[in-house]
Tab-separated table of C-alpha atoms in Angstrom:
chain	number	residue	atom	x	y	z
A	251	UNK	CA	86.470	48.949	177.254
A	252	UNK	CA	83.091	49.948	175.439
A	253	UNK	CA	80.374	47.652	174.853
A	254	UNK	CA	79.446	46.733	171.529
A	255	UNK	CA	76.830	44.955	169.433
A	256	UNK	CA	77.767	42.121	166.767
A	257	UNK	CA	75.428	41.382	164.570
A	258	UNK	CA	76.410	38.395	162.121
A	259	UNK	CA	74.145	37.498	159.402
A	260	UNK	CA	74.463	33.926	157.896
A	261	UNK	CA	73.031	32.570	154.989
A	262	UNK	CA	73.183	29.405	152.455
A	263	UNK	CA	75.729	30.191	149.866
A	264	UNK	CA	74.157	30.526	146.074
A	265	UNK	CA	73.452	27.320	144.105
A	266	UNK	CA	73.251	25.514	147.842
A	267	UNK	CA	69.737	23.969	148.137
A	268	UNK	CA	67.091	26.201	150.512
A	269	UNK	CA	64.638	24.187	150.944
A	270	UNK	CA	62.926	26.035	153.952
A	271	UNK	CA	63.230	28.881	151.532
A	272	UNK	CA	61.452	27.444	148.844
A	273	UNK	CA	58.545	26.474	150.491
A	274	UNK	CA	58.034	29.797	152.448
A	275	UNK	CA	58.329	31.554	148.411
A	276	UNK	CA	55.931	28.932	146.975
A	277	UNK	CA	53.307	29.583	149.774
A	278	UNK	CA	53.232	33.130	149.114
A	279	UNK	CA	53.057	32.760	145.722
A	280	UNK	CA	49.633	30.890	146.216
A	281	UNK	CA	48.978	33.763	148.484
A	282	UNK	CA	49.681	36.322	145.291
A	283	UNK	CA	52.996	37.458	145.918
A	284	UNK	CA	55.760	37.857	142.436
A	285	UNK	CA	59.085	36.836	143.972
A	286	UNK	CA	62.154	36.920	142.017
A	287	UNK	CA	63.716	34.424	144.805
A	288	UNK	CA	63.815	34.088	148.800
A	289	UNK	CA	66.785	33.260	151.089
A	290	UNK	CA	66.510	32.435	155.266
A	291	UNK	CA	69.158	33.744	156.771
A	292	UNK	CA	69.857	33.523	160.329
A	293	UNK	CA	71.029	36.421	162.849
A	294	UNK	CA	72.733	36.476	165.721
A	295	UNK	CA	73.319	39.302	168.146
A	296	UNK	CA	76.054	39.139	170.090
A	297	UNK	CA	76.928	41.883	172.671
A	298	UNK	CA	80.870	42.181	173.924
A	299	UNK	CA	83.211	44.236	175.236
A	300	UNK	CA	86.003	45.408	172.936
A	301	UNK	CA	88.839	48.308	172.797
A	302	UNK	CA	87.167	49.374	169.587
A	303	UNK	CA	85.102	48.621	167.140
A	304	UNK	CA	87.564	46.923	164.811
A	305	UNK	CA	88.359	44.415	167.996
A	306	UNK	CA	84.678	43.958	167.813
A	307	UNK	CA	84.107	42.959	164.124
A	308	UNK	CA	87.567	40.816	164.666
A	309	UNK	CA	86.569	39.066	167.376
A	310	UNK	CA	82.717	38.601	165.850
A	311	UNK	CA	84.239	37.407	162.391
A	312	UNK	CA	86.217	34.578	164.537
A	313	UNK	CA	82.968	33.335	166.113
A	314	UNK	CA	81.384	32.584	162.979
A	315	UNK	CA	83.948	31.305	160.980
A	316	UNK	CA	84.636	28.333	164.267
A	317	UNK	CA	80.584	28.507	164.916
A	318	UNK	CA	78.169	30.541	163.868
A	319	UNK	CA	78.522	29.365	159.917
A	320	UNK	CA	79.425	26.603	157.975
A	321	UNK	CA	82.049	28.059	155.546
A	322	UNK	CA	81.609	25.404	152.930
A	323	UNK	CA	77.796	26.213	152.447
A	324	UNK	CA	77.365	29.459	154.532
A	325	UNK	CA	78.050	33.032	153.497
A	326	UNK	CA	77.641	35.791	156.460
A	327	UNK	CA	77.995	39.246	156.990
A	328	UNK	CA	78.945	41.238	160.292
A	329	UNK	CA	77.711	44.447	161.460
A	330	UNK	CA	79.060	46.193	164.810
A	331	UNK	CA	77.738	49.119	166.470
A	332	UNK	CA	78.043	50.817	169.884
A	333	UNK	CA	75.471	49.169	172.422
């Protein structure tokens, strides 16, 4: 077994409202920052033992569809590398 990281990387789906978002873009746009748009995502890094890296992303991919996101409003991403 090899120890791996898991990184997922969840964020609102498009056209779902942000509102933590757009406050953080309309405060730096008083500061004098041009932004097209701004999205908070959240990460979590999960470390786990695995036969490979494939078992990894597998097992990683079933954590955030049961926990980590919301797949009505959520869209997420998952990295794994080697720890």
């Amino acid at each position: 077994m090899t120890t791996y990281t898991a990184t997922v990387t969840v964020r609102l789906k498009h056209g779902v409202l942000d509102p933590e978002a757009e406050t953080t873009k309309r405060a730096l746009e008083r500061l004098g920052y041009e932004l097209e748009a701004l999205r908070f995502t959240e990460q979590y890094e999960v470390d786990l033992e695995a036969e490979s890296a494939e078992d990894a992303e597998e097992r990683a991919t079933e954590m955030a569809d049961r926990l980590l996101a919301n797949p009505t409003i959520h869209d997420y991403d998952v990295v794994v590398t080697e720890a």
